[in-house]
Amino acid sequence: MSVSELYTQYTRVWIPDPDEVWRSAEIIKDYKEGDKSLRLKLEDETVCEYPIDLQGSQLPFLRNPDILVGENDLTALSYLHEPAVLHNLKVRFLESNHIYTYCGIVLVAINPYEQLPIYEQDVIYAYSGQNMGDMDPHIFAVAEEAYKQMARDEKNQSIIVSGESGAGKTVSAKYAMRFFATVGGSASDTNIETKVLASSPIMEAIGNAKTTRNDNSSRFGKYIQIGFDKRYHIIGANMRTYLLEKSRVVFQAEDERNYHIFYQLCASASLPEFKDLSLTCAEDFFYTSQGGDTSIDGVDDADDFEKTRHAFTLLGVKESHQMTIFRIIASILHLGNLEIQAERDGDACSISSQDEHLNNFCSLLGVEHSQMQHWLCHRKFVTTAETYVKTMSVQQVVNARNALAKHIYAQLFNWIVEHVNKALHTTIKQHSFIGVLDIYGFETFEVNSFEQFCINYANEKLQQQFNLHVFKLEQEEYMKEQIPWTLIDFYDNQPCIDLIEAKLGILDLLDEECKVPKGTDQNWAQKLYDRHSTSQHFQKPRMSNTSFIVVHFADKVEYQCEGFLEKNRDTVYEEQINILKASKYQMVADLFHDEKDSMPAPPAGKGTSSKISIRSARPAVKAANKEHKKTVGHQFRNSLHLLMETLNATTPHYVRCIKPNDEKLPFKFDPKRAVQQLRACGVLETIRISAAGYPSRWSYHDFLNRYRVLMKKRDISKNDKKQICKTLLEDLIKDPDKFQFGRTKIFFRAGQVAYLEKLRADKFRSATIMIQKTVRGWLQRLKYRRMREAAVTIQRYTRGHLARRLADHLRKTRAAIIFQKQYRMLRIFRAFQNIRQATITIQAFARGMFVRRVYHKILLEHKATIIQKHSRAWLARKHFLRLRCATVVLQCYYRRMKAKQELKALKIEARSAEHLKRLNIGMENKVVQLQRKVDEQNKEYKLLNEQLSALTSAHSTEMKKLKKELERYQQNQGDGNQLVDLQEEIESLQLELKKAHSERKIIEDAYVKEKDLLKKRVSDLEEENALLKQEKEELNNRVLCQSEDEFARNTVEENLLKKELEEERSRYQNLVKEFSRLEQRYDNLRDEMTIIKQTPGHRRNPSNQSSLESDSNYPSFSTSEIGDTEDAIQQVEEVGIEKAAMDMTVFLKLQKRVRELEQERKKLQAQLEKREKEKENKSSQVIETKNEMDLDRDTDLAYNSLKRQELESENKKLKNELNELRKAIADRATQNNSSNDIQDSYNLLLNQLKSANEELEVRKEEVLILRTQIINAAQEKETSKNMESSINTHPSWPNSDKHVDQEDAIEAYQGVCEANRLLEAQLQDQRREHEEEVEALKAQVEAMREEMEKQQQAFFQTLQLSPEAQVEFGLQQEITRLTNENLDLKELLEKLEKNEKKLKKQLKIYMKKVQDFEATQATVQTERKRQELTRQVTVQRKEKDFQGMLEYYKEDEPLLVRNLITDLKPQTVSTTVPCLPAYILYMCIRHADYINDDQKVHSLLTSTINGIKKVLKKHNDDFQMTSFWLANTCRLLHCLKQYSGDTGFMTQNTAKQNEHCLKNFDLTEYRQVLSDLSIQIYQQLIKIAEGMLQPMIVSAMLENESIQGLSGVKPMGYRKRSSSMPDGDNTYSLDAVVRQLNTFHSIMCEQGLDPEIIQQAFKQLFYMINAVTLNNLLLRKDVCSWSTGMQLRFNISQLEEWLHGKNLQQSGAAQTMEPLIQAAQLLQLKKKTSEDAEAICSLCTSLTTQQIVKILNLYTPVNEFEERVTVAFIRNIQAHLQERNDPPQLLLDFKYTFPVLFPFSPSSITMDSIHIPASLNLEFLNKV
């Protein structure tokens, strides 16, 4: 392949440019050998001539095809050179915003100066477990590669992070450690990974500072070893530091700062605990204010200081040590502010003893003030003869002070590093480690000194190791592929390293000059010139005698010799150190004792006096004195050798950090700075090594797919792909050295892939031209045929149109003549008719006019007369009406004014709230009262009328009497005087009568007036009532409107509550999941402990401790009194340790509650006894008095009643014993009905029963006799009630008429007294019982009242809380309620157990003889006969008699659980009714409920749940077994609901099914436990299914070609070269995924799982498919193409068809794929115009803004005919999506689980129709 073939027209090249380093151009004229220049066209359409050196034949670099631009791996580029690398990085950084790029084994990281959302937890999980080349470049990919190789190869790893200051080294190292902390979290509870991350803020505070290049620049190098155990969990860490820049403590350049810790401490100086430090703001101290601005934009030093203190605390640094650290740091600041005063012409100086900062310095460090004041200004010289003290100049004192400050800080730095390592140290044996090296990159400044020399020396060593490793990997790759290889020539920088570290090298000469007493930098420089002037890596500057040049691998660097000796010596005066050693603070003294005594790793400085820190394992060397201590250069060389040994013993991984610009601007790329760093960090050297070999690698399959267009048809028909590729390459590339055939790949030299791409493009171009030519000819011929046919058609239509137009013209001419003839005739006829008609009309009108005139005149005269008459009448009426109307109007206006005033007053009164209240309160009552008052007044009026009429009648009668008397008197006496008197009396009576009449009239008037007022008031009230009714209706309407609004709001709130319920259900199920995970972890730890111990020791509770007892809040044992410890222990031993296991926290709470109840009970008991004694005393006195009074009447009745009660109680007792005996005999008979030997005992018991019955009959007769005697006595008492008793003090006996002896009477009297005492005692007992009942009821009422008040308070408090707090509070209340219920149930259980024990004892007494007969029977024979009887019963019973219950014996329960759960395989019951085990278990539960055996129900359900858990734990990766038990658990749950007796679950039951309901027990709590167990099984089922599906998803959905030949293949370079890749080809197709889904579906359907649960399971699986596929798409550039979008659309349609075929379209699974569908559409849509941007924004509603932009940035054309997405288009998309409030998360959480619901699904199967197959081995179950 000649040069002329490459440099042809349209070929693009790179030419140098002073501004952009390299510039692109296009050749517009073919190049021929011998041409002196190339004719080029630049990108701005400028044409230029590029000169060519004919001697050197240096042509410009060729540019890669556009299809290769933006590759993830720089080595995948066909042309490997500097401009290609720079352009690829620039495109990825600026256009795609990708900061990471691979360069072979190196990860190039460009600092974006902006926080990117690519480091979240989900991104870590996305990269975890992936191969390095499968995902986009990332620091997590490098960390995962190191972690995977450590786990597979069991070899230690190292990640070397290097770069300039500000390039992002520290951040990259921090993210790598975060990855290890997340992926390899500690196995124990030490949280060592948290401590590893917590060391970062401490080291940043004491080792980082602001520089001109970086606001958080690390001024030291560090190597962190993260240790792992055999399971590859983090167990510890260790840190080594290098080259701390101590000079920064005392000097900062312009716009730089000291270490962060100084400013953090000053910002927090106002805190009370720091008042003793005497600190102020940072501007007041010399050591912190030299750089100018003491603050950093966006950084809060006080907040960072709190983080630093928290990190110290987290790492275990004591508070006292922290305060000492801060005291030392503060003392350094005060040391820098000392005022040094010159004396005696500057040869001496002093420090004032009153200097405030000196006092603070001494007090903070605890040293003697006078000594420190003296030795800061003096120096001691020791010679062989004498010792003398010399004063120092001001400059010497300043230098000594600065040296002391640097030394103090360096020692403190080492102490902190040492304690950080102690906190990260572990006693567990380390199996392997991963080291993270964060070290400075190559540096060159205008002035380079000792620190730059050490840094560049370290980079020379690292570069050498890097070159050797890259070369080694290249050779290993060639050997693995079995291709011949030759030694690749690469740059070896060993001569440069020898120049520095070899014998008599630069460092040796520097140490030698430091030993010379009067050595100077100039003498050392001269020695360098003399010794190394001939070295090719050493040069002497022309214009300087105090500097030298070293030719490093990256660049030439000129070093200034000034200060080299002083920095290498690191001089600190011994007198000052001795003062510090004598500090009263132990920690301060220890800092400086270490240096002399133990000589640990001393630090190396990067400034004027530098020290290094190496690990403590280095053997200590004791120095005689300070002159013989090792120099800084020597220490740094040793530590560097130690580091290289560590790195060489590990597998290195490289991260090169690049600083894109010096202005710290986000996403700005400076080509000059980038190229400088690429040269310095070795990236270009990697490119050069790769280019020297075979950089481009293709698999045979990919090569065949890509370049099959260049092959011939006969070659493609061959089956051997390798032979096809060989034939093609031999035809295309003539030089066999340009390629090699490996075992699995084809290797190409640099540029060959580009040449093949050119041939492929030419092939496509020629094929395109051929297609275009053919298509264009076909289009022209088609166009001609269409034009010819159109012309013929037009001619035909035109001729026809002309002929039709002529015929039409002839027809119209003939018609026009006919029209003219007819028209003329008609016009003349019409004119004649018009004239004739007009004449007749004129005559008629003239005649009529004359007649009408005469008539009109007569009519007018008549009308005028009428009008006059009526007008005169109208005027009169109008005048009258006007007057009347005016009067009415005036009246109306006046009345209206009055009405308005009254209405206004009423309205004002009506608006007032008091009026409304008065009207509303008792309005009807007022009306009723008024009506009542009217009635009363009517009654009074009637009464008055009656009185008046009576008075009138009396008056008339009186008058009549008087008249009669008057007449009589007149007749008898005729006396005139008497007549006068009578007349006067008559007059007086008449006056009284008149007065009475006037009073009556007044009363009547008052009554009438009051009646009128009342009527008026009633009418007013009725009107007001009507108004109030109207207002009430209005208010009702308003309330209705408000209720409707409130209903709407309630609906919205209900929807919100439903949503919250869903979230709460999800959180609850997550808690259940977490509980199962912790339970699993507990079981694993218990198993491990069992394996480790293997010796008997402390006995732990078994793993099933957290079983049903704790889950259902039913403890397995209880005690009546907690104080009785021995009884409790005995009971625990009786019930067994497994059943006695319970949660200790709940136990302690119950114990406390029982104690409180016991104390309350004792108090109440004491109060009750006290009251009883008082009442007994009172009642006894009353009863004695009463008995003495009534003893003669009631004694015999009391005696008879007492006898009757005794007999009745004895009768009841006998009945109870009889029933118990019968029950016991029946139980024993059913258990032993197969035995013939116990017939005698049975007969014996029957005889006992007969005798008991006879005794009972006798007692009954006695009771009847007594009752008859009592009745007779009562009758006799009534008949002899009036008879006198002979002795009043004695009772009157019923047969007292008989003769009684005195002795008999005395004896009877004594008996009666005894009966009285018995009655008195019985009465007291009854009264006491009654009082106790009353007190108990009162206490119960009070307790209920208090409980109700508490609940009301709790309810009000709950309403004021947030929804989350309400849920939590509700759970706490429910727990409290259940605990109280448990206490009550335990007490009840204890009482029942006591009764049971008492009854058992009585039963043992009755059954003792039966047990004697049974003792001789053999157990084996009994079992055999019982089994025979069971089989016989099974045969005899008919199915219609089966009641749907299964009986089993208690000892058969383990066998039932083992056969039905533990050992059962799903295949065994595959041909039976689905969920058969669940039905069998329910029938057993139902029988236990039928016989009212709660212990049996509890034991069976507990064993069932524990058995299911055990099976699931054993088969934790078996989908079929998990699905089987999920179906059975759900079915058992549904059965417990369906047959619970709750009407809500019985709506679909048949009458037969209702007969199978539970009768005695409410198993609601067990239903909740089964529901939780179902959730756990469902989550395990999803976990198993996801584990089986996840490895298939990426390969099937993204990589496999569902549509053959659609996707193109691009060169992948180092992709899939990860050493962690498995050798097998784990590729899956979509058919494999569908087959797996079919398997899942068929298994779940066959095992009878509810359809709703199946739908939810597949919704979860499809969400996982969507999330994994989309996350992989977002992290892989190679799959973001148009063809992938087409493949995705096809694959998703296949999955949707599968859902439709399985009738799962209603499950919501298809909706979960919506983000993936939109991503596929986004890959296929046009991406050019703003309309396209709007279409994308409107379409991609399920994708977030970050996801859309990420896909557009990753979009890669498959071939050169596609166009890339422009940056402007992406910015347009971002502008359109600004209004969205999308979450910042980039990736989907593929571990998210939807909350599962188990809807109630009743079964139509009746229990009596279920057949139990013999294969289950359940013969011991008896059908009832």
CSV table of N, CA and C in Angstrom, one decimal, residues 1673-1706:
chain,number,residue,atom,x,y,z
A,1673,LEU,N,-27.9,0.4,28.6
A,1673,LEU,CA,-27.9,1.3,27.4
A,1673,LEU,C,-27.3,2.6,27.8
A,1674,LEU,N,-27.6,3.1,29.0
A,1674,LEU,CA,-27.1,4.4,29.4
A,1674,LEU,C,-25.6,4.4,29.7
A,1675,LEU,N,-25.1,3.3,29.9
A,1675,LEU,CA,-23.6,3.2,30.3
A,1675,LEU,C,-22.8,2.6,29.2
A,1676,ARG,N,-23.4,2.4,28.0
A,1676,ARG,CA,-22.6,1.8,26.9
A,1676,ARG,C,-22.7,2.6,25.6
A,1677,LYS,N,-21.6,3.1,25.1
A,1677,LYS,CA,-21.6,3.9,23.9
A,1677,LYS,C,-21.9,3.0,22.7
A,1678,ASP,N,-21.4,1.8,22.7
A,1678,ASP,CA,-21.4,0.9,21.5
A,1678,ASP,C,-22.8,0.5,21.1
A,1679,VAL,N,-23.7,0.5,22.1
A,1679,VAL,CA,-25.1,0.0,21.7
A,1679,VAL,C,-26.1,1.2,21.5
A,1680,CYS,N,-25.6,2.4,21.6
A,1680,CYS,CA,-26.5,3.6,21.4
A,1680,CYS,C,-26.4,3.9,19.9
A,1681,SER,N,-27.2,3.2,19.1
A,1681,SER,CA,-27.2,3.4,17.6
A,1681,SER,C,-28.6,3.2,17.1
A,1682,TRP,N,-28.8,3.6,15.8
A,1682,TRP,CA,-30.1,3.4,15.2
A,1682,TRP,C,-30.5,1.9,15.1
A,1683,SER,N,-29.5,1.1,14.8
A,1683,SER,CA,-29.8,-0.4,14.6
A,1683,SER,C,-30.2,-1.0,16.0
A,1684,THR,N,-29.5,-0.5,17.0
A,1684,THR,CA,-29.9,-1.1,18.4
A,1684,THR,C,-31.3,-0.7,18.7
A,1685,GLY,N,-31.7,0.6,18.3
A,1685,GLY,CA,-33.1,1.0,18.5
A,1685,GLY,C,-34.1,0.1,17.8
A,1686,MET,N,-33.7,-0.3,16.6
A,1686,MET,CA,-34.6,-1.2,15.8
A,1686,MET,C,-34.7,-2.6,16.5
A,1687,GLN,N,-33.5,-3.1,16.9
A,1687,GLN,CA,-33.5,-4.4,17.6
A,1687,GLN,C,-34.3,-4.3,18.9
A,1688,LEU,N,-34.2,-3.2,19.6
A,1688,LEU,CA,-35.0,-3.1,20.8
A,1688,LEU,C,-36.5,-3.1,20.6
A,1689,ARG,N,-36.9,-2.3,19.6
A,1689,ARG,CA,-38.3,-2.3,19.2
A,1689,ARG,C,-38.8,-3.7,18.9
A,1690,PHE,N,-38.0,-4.4,18.1
A,1690,PHE,CA,-38.5,-5.7,17.8
A,1690,PHE,C,-38.6,-6.6,19.0
A,1691,ASN,N,-37.5,-6.6,19.8
A,1691,ASN,CA,-37.5,-7.4,21.0
A,1691,ASN,C,-38.7,-7.1,22.0
A,1692,ILE,N,-38.9,-5.8,22.1
A,1692,ILE,CA,-40.0,-5.4,23.0
A,1692,ILE,C,-41.4,-5.8,22.5
A,1693,SER,N,-41.5,-5.8,21.1
A,1693,SER,CA,-42.8,-6.2,20.5
A,1693,SER,C,-43.0,-7.7,20.7
A,1694,GLN,N,-41.8,-8.5,20.7
A,1694,GLN,CA,-41.9,-9.9,20.9
A,1694,GLN,C,-42.4,-10.2,22.4
A,1695,LEU,N,-41.9,-9.4,23.3
A,1695,LEU,CA,-42.3,-9.6,24.7
A,1695,LEU,C,-43.7,-9.2,24.9
A,1696,GLU,N,-44.2,-8.1,24.2
A,1696,GLU,CA,-45.6,-7.7,24.3
A,1696,GLU,C,-46.5,-8.8,23.7
A,1697,GLU,N,-46.1,-9.4,22.6
A,1697,GLU,CA,-46.9,-10.5,22.1
A,1697,GLU,C,-47.0,-11.7,23.0
A,1698,TRP,N,-45.8,-11.9,23.7
A,1698,TRP,CA,-45.9,-13.0,24.7
A,1698,TRP,C,-46.9,-12.7,25.8
A,1699,LEU,N,-46.9,-11.5,26.3
A,1699,LEU,CA,-47.8,-11.1,27.3
A,1699,LEU,C,-49.2,-11.2,26.9
A,1700,HIS,N,-49.5,-10.8,25.6
A,1700,HIS,CA,-50.9,-11.0,25.1
A,1700,HIS,C,-51.2,-12.4,24.9
A,1701,GLY,N,-50.3,-13.3,24.5
A,1701,GLY,CA,-50.6,-14.7,24.4
A,1701,GLY,C,-50.8,-15.4,25.7
A,1702,LYS,N,-50.2,-14.9,26.7
A,1702,LYS,CA,-50.5,-15.5,28.1
A,1702,LYS,C,-51.6,-14.8,28.8
A,1703,ASN,N,-52.3,-13.8,28.2
A,1703,ASN,CA,-53.4,-13.1,28.8
A,1703,ASN,C,-52.9,-12.3,30.0
A,1704,LEU,N,-51.7,-11.7,29.9
A,1704,LEU,CA,-51.2,-10.9,31.0
A,1704,LEU,C,-51.1,-9.4,30.6
A,1705,GLN,N,-51.9,-9.0,29.6
A,1705,GLN,CA,-51.8,-7.6,29.2
A,1705,GLN,C,-52.4,-6.7,30.2
A,1706,GLN,N,-53.2,-7.2,31.2
A,1706,GLN,CA,-53.8,-6.4,32.2
A,1706,GLN,C,-52.9,-6.3,33.5
